[in-house]
Amino acid sequence: MRVIPGLVLTLTVISCTTEGDNNTLDVNLPPSSATTLAMKQKPDNLDPQQIFDWQRFYKPAPSAQDQKAIATAIQAAPQGTVEERLRQARNVMALGRRQEARRLYENILRDDADQIDAQLELAHLYLAENNVERAFDYLTSIRKILSKMEKPPLDQTFRYRYALALTYIQSQNRKKGHEILTELMERDPTFLPAYGALAQSYLEQEKLDVAEFIAKRGLDKGPDEPRLTNILAVIALRRNRLDDCKSWLHKALSQNPDYVPALINRANLSIQRREYVIAENDLQRAADLEPMNSEVQIALGLLMKRTGRISHAKVALEKAVELDPQNAFARYHLGVVLSDDYKDRTGALQLFYDVLQADEKYSGLKNMAKIQIEAIRDSRLYER
């Protein structure tokens, strides 16, 4: 197998280095000898604290059938103990009803300000909304609670560090996030969310070889993981290997026919092939499964624009901006529709200026926004 430069360093445990104030949020897991996390071992000789199924907190989005069962459970569920209230909040969150889930978690914290599970899951909720500052607020609180414990629960420490890694990556401190994910993978080689998060981070940096290696390594541990298979489909698409992309997407959707990211990517592949009806079917199904998913609305907006349904495109892109106000792609494409099709140059300019405030990872999109701004300015000068 070809060795990828720098990969060995990436996939071995790296000692933590201080890179800023937020690094004080990290906590160490107990020594490896005391915390073996081999999930397939028989638990007979293990300390009860060591027996924990990390994966149950990171389930994929529910299928359409599962959503019906969850909705029924929500209606029937009593709300008494903290565990019952947490289960209710998790079920609501699984259906994409973030505002309702937020209220449920916050109600739990009003009764017990140190409830770690509620704070951890609120951190994930805010990460889903691209609100890194609020996620760090909850992680700071959790760090203080854990630091006061003589022996913090292993499951909470592990899950805290995973949330912290995701937050570091989303705040562009990828080095620190990668270090934490790498250690978690070393501690529990079956913890597939860490492989997915690490591969996704390298994919976002266009480091396709590294992302592919990590995703395939994760599939060796869990071959039925649609997130990893979907990442491999995206990598194939970026390499313009359309047949490979189609094959990986078919595999992802055979693992979970209702896996929304794969439905979106299959729709995008269909759009490239001008198979617009097939693309629209996939996107409508994705929207039914996750009505609060801004990426679905962006894809629908672009499809509607391409097929000449401009008013529908505008509605979908406006919904995407409403669902995720910080999404630079949603703002850019809505700006294009307003400028090109509605001649609303004032509204378009505001959206393009908003894009210029986006993170540096959107540098290509920001350059396109600058071009759009200059074009609008030039057209106004010409009109005069």
PDB file of N, CA and C in Angstrom, residues 309-352:
ATOM      1  N   ARG A 309     -37.646  27.110 -12.511  1.00  0.00           N
ATOM      2  CA  ARG A 309     -38.706  27.408 -11.537  1.00  0.00           C
ATOM      3  C   ARG A 309     -38.152  28.390 -10.505  1.00  0.00           C
ATOM      4  N   ILE A 310     -38.048  29.631 -10.936  1.00  0.00           N
ATOM      5  CA  ILE A 310     -37.321  30.629 -10.170  1.00  0.00           C
ATOM      6  C   ILE A 310     -37.991  30.948  -8.837  1.00  0.00           C
ATOM      7  N   SER A 311     -39.313  31.070  -8.825  1.00  0.00           N
ATOM      8  CA  SER A 311     -39.990  31.401  -7.572  1.00  0.00           C
ATOM      9  C   SER A 311     -39.796  30.288  -6.540  1.00  0.00           C
ATOM     10  N   HIS A 312     -39.802  29.028  -7.004  1.00  0.00           N
ATOM     11  CA  HIS A 312     -39.549  27.903  -6.104  1.00  0.00           C
ATOM     12  C   HIS A 312     -38.103  27.923  -5.603  1.00  0.00           C
ATOM     13  N   ALA A 313     -37.191  28.314  -6.487  1.00  0.00           N
ATOM     14  CA  ALA A 313     -35.783  28.412  -6.080  1.00  0.00           C
ATOM     15  C   ALA A 313     -35.620  29.445  -4.985  1.00  0.00           C
ATOM     16  N   LYS A 314     -36.266  30.582  -5.148  1.00  0.00           N
ATOM     17  CA  LYS A 314     -36.177  31.653  -4.153  1.00  0.00           C
ATOM     18  C   LYS A 314     -36.723  31.193  -2.797  1.00  0.00           C
ATOM     19  N   VAL A 315     -37.861  30.512  -2.822  1.00  0.00           N
ATOM     20  CA  VAL A 315     -38.466  30.029  -1.569  1.00  0.00           C
ATOM     21  C   VAL A 315     -37.535  29.049  -0.860  1.00  0.00           C
ATOM     22  N   ALA A 316     -36.954  28.116  -1.615  1.00  0.00           N
ATOM     23  CA  ALA A 316     -36.074  27.109  -1.006  1.00  0.00           C
ATOM     24  C   ALA A 316     -34.825  27.753  -0.416  1.00  0.00           C
ATOM     25  N   LEU A 317     -34.224  28.696  -1.142  1.00  0.00           N
ATOM     26  CA  LEU A 317     -33.002  29.343  -0.655  1.00  0.00           C
ATOM     27  C   LEU A 317     -33.287  30.263   0.527  1.00  0.00           C
ATOM     28  N   GLU A 318     -34.435  30.911   0.517  1.00  0.00           N
ATOM     29  CA  GLU A 318     -34.819  31.728   1.682  1.00  0.00           C
ATOM     30  C   GLU A 318     -35.005  30.843   2.916  1.00  0.00           C
ATOM     31  N   LYS A 319     -35.567  29.669   2.711  1.00  0.00           N
ATOM     32  CA  LYS A 319     -35.736  28.740   3.833  1.00  0.00           C
ATOM     33  C   LYS A 319     -34.384  28.271   4.345  1.00  0.00           C
ATOM     34  N   ALA A 320     -33.445  28.036   3.427  1.00  0.00           N
ATOM     35  CA  ALA A 320     -32.098  27.613   3.834  1.00  0.00           C
ATOM     36  C   ALA A 320     -31.434  28.678   4.692  1.00  0.00           C
ATOM     37  N   VAL A 321     -31.578  29.948   4.297  1.00  0.00           N
ATOM     38  CA  VAL A 321     -30.998  31.052   5.083  1.00  0.00           C
ATOM     39  C   VAL A 321     -31.678  31.148   6.437  1.00  0.00           C
ATOM     40  N   GLU A 322     -32.993  30.936   6.463  1.00  0.00           N
ATOM     41  CA  GLU A 322     -33.721  30.991   7.729  1.00  0.00           C
ATOM     42  C   GLU A 322     -33.267  29.869   8.670  1.00  0.00           C
ATOM     43  N   LEU A 323     -33.074  28.666   8.113  1.00  0.00           N
ATOM     44  CA  LEU A 323     -32.669  27.529   8.932  1.00  0.00           C
ATOM     45  C   LEU A 323     -31.233  27.652   9.411  1.00  0.00           C
ATOM     46  N   ASP A 324     -30.368  28.221   8.580  1.00  0.00           N
ATOM     47  CA  ASP A 324     -28.946  28.319   8.921  1.00  0.00           C
ATOM     48  C   ASP A 324     -28.430  29.688   8.481  1.00  0.00           C
ATOM     49  N   PRO A 325     -28.652  30.722   9.309  1.00  0.00           N
ATOM     50  CA  PRO A 325     -28.298  32.093   8.920  1.00  0.00           C
ATOM     51  C   PRO A 325     -26.818  32.287   8.599  1.00  0.00           C
ATOM     52  N   GLN A 326     -25.954  31.425   9.122  1.00  0.00           N
ATOM     53  CA  GLN A 326     -24.527  31.582   8.889  1.00  0.00           C
ATOM     54  C   GLN A 326     -24.029  30.782   7.692  1.00  0.00           C
ATOM     55  N   ASN A 327     -24.939  30.156   6.959  1.00  0.00           N
ATOM     56  CA  ASN A 327     -24.535  29.343   5.820  1.00  0.00           C
ATOM     57  C   ASN A 327     -24.206  30.243   4.628  1.00  0.00           C
ATOM     58  N   ALA A 328     -22.928  30.325   4.305  1.00  0.00           N
ATOM     59  CA  ALA A 328     -22.477  31.229   3.247  1.00  0.00           C
ATOM     60  C   ALA A 328     -22.999  30.805   1.878  1.00  0.00           C
ATOM     61  N   PHE A 329     -23.101  29.501   1.629  1.00  0.00           N
ATOM     62  CA  PHE A 329     -23.593  29.030   0.334  1.00  0.00           C
ATOM     63  C   PHE A 329     -25.046  29.433   0.132  1.00  0.00           C
ATOM     64  N   ALA A 330     -25.852  29.322   1.167  1.00  0.00           N
ATOM     65  CA  ALA A 330     -27.255  29.703   1.048  1.00  0.00           C
ATOM     66  C   ALA A 330     -27.379  31.183   0.720  1.00  0.00           C
ATOM     67  N   ARG A 331     -26.621  31.994   1.411  1.00  0.00           N
ATOM     68  CA  ARG A 331     -26.678  33.440   1.171  1.00  0.00           C
ATOM     69  C   ARG A 331     -26.173  33.795  -0.227  1.00  0.00           C
ATOM     70  N   TYR A 332     -25.108  33.165  -0.645  1.00  0.00           N
ATOM     71  CA  TYR A 332     -24.568  33.480  -1.975  1.00  0.00           C
ATOM     72  C   TYR A 332     -25.585  33.143  -3.073  1.00  0.00           C
ATOM     73  N   HIS A 333     -26.115  31.935  -3.032  1.00  0.00           N
ATOM     74  CA  HIS A 333     -27.018  31.514  -4.117  1.00  0.00           C
ATOM     75  C   HIS A 333     -28.346  32.267  -4.079  1.00  0.00           C
ATOM     76  N   LEU A 334     -28.815  32.640  -2.884  1.00  0.00           N
ATOM     77  CA  LEU A 334     -30.001  33.493  -2.826  1.00  0.00           C
ATOM     78  C   LEU A 334     -29.689  34.861  -3.414  1.00  0.00           C
ATOM     79  N   GLY A 335     -28.492  35.365  -3.156  1.00  0.00           N
ATOM     80  CA  GLY A 335     -28.081  36.642  -3.745  1.00  0.00           C
ATOM     81  C   GLY A 335     -28.071  36.594  -5.264  1.00  0.00           C
ATOM     82  N   VAL A 336     -27.597  35.476  -5.818  1.00  0.00           N
ATOM     83  CA  VAL A 336     -27.572  35.329  -7.280  1.00  0.00           C
ATOM     84  C   VAL A 336     -28.993  35.348  -7.841  1.00  0.00           C
ATOM     85  N   VAL A 337     -29.914  34.644  -7.190  1.00  0.00           N
ATOM     86  CA  VAL A 337     -31.305  34.622  -7.655  1.00  0.00           C
ATOM     87  C   VAL A 337     -31.912  36.025  -7.590  1.00  0.00           C
ATOM     88  N   LEU A 338     -31.691  36.722  -6.481  1.00  0.00           N
ATOM     89  CA  LEU A 338     -32.242  38.081  -6.349  1.00  0.00           C
ATOM     90  C   LEU A 338     -31.672  39.006  -7.414  1.00  0.00           C
ATOM     91  N   SER A 339     -30.375  38.888  -7.672  1.00  0.00           N
ATOM     92  CA  SER A 339     -29.723  39.778  -8.640  1.00  0.00           C
ATOM     93  C   SER A 339     -30.122  39.449 -10.076  1.00  0.00           C
ATOM     94  N   ASP A 340     -30.044  38.166 -10.429  1.00  0.00           N
ATOM     95  CA  ASP A 340     -30.249  37.770 -11.823  1.00  0.00           C
ATOM     96  C   ASP A 340     -31.719  37.733 -12.223  1.00  0.00           C
ATOM     97  N   ASP A 341     -32.560  37.249 -11.331  1.00  0.00           N
ATOM     98  CA  ASP A 341     -33.936  36.950 -11.715  1.00  0.00           C
ATOM     99  C   ASP A 341     -34.968  37.936 -11.185  1.00  0.00           C
ATOM    100  N   TYR A 342     -34.643  38.606 -10.065  1.00  0.00           N
ATOM    101  CA  TYR A 342     -35.603  39.550  -9.486  1.00  0.00           C
ATOM    102  C   TYR A 342     -35.121  40.993  -9.564  1.00  0.00           C
ATOM    103  N   LYS A 343     -33.909  41.186 -10.066  1.00  0.00           N
ATOM    104  CA  LYS A 343     -33.314  42.524 -10.200  1.00  0.00           C
ATOM    105  C   LYS A 343     -33.329  43.290  -8.875  1.00  0.00           C
ATOM    106  N   ASP A 344     -33.299  42.544  -7.797  1.00  0.00           N
ATOM    107  CA  ASP A 344     -33.245  43.147  -6.454  1.00  0.00           C
ATOM    108  C   ASP A 344     -31.776  43.273  -6.068  1.00  0.00           C
ATOM    109  N   ARG A 345     -31.136  44.305  -6.594  1.00  0.00           N
ATOM    110  CA  ARG A 345     -29.692  44.431  -6.396  1.00  0.00           C
ATOM    111  C   ARG A 345     -29.339  44.848  -4.975  1.00  0.00           C
ATOM    112  N   THR A 346     -30.228  45.603  -4.343  1.00  0.00           N
ATOM    113  CA  THR A 346     -29.956  46.005  -2.958  1.00  0.00           C
ATOM    114  C   THR A 346     -29.953  44.785  -2.038  1.00  0.00           C
ATOM    115  N   GLY A 347     -30.973  43.944  -2.176  1.00  0.00           N
ATOM    116  CA  GLY A 347     -31.034  42.729  -1.366  1.00  0.00           C
ATOM    117  C   GLY A 347     -29.876  41.790  -1.671  1.00  0.00           C
ATOM    118  N   ALA A 348     -29.528  41.690  -2.959  1.00  0.00           N
ATOM    119  CA  ALA A 348     -28.421  40.815  -3.358  1.00  0.00           C
ATOM    120  C   ALA A 348     -27.098  41.316  -2.781  1.00  0.00           C
ATOM    121  N   LEU A 349     -26.878  42.638  -2.851  1.00  0.00           N
ATOM    122  CA  LEU A 349     -25.634  43.197  -2.309  1.00  0.00           C
ATOM    123  C   LEU A 349     -25.458  42.865  -0.840  1.00  0.00           C
ATOM    124  N   GLN A 350     -26.537  42.987  -0.063  1.00  0.00           N
ATOM    125  CA  GLN A 350     -26.444  42.690   1.368  1.00  0.00           C
ATOM    126  C   GLN A 350     -26.032  41.237   1.596  1.00  0.00           C
ATOM    127  N   LEU A 351     -26.612  40.334   0.811  1.00  0.00           N
ATOM    128  CA  LEU A 351     -26.268  38.925   0.948  1.00  0.00           C
ATOM    129  C   LEU A 351     -24.817  38.663   0.552  1.00  0.00           C
ATOM    130  N   PHE A 352     -24.353  39.296  -0.517  1.00  0.00           N
ATOM    131  CA  PHE A 352     -22.963  39.102  -0.943  1.00  0.00           C
ATOM    132  C   PHE A 352     -21.988  39.689   0.082  1.00  0.00           C
TER     133      PHE A 352
END
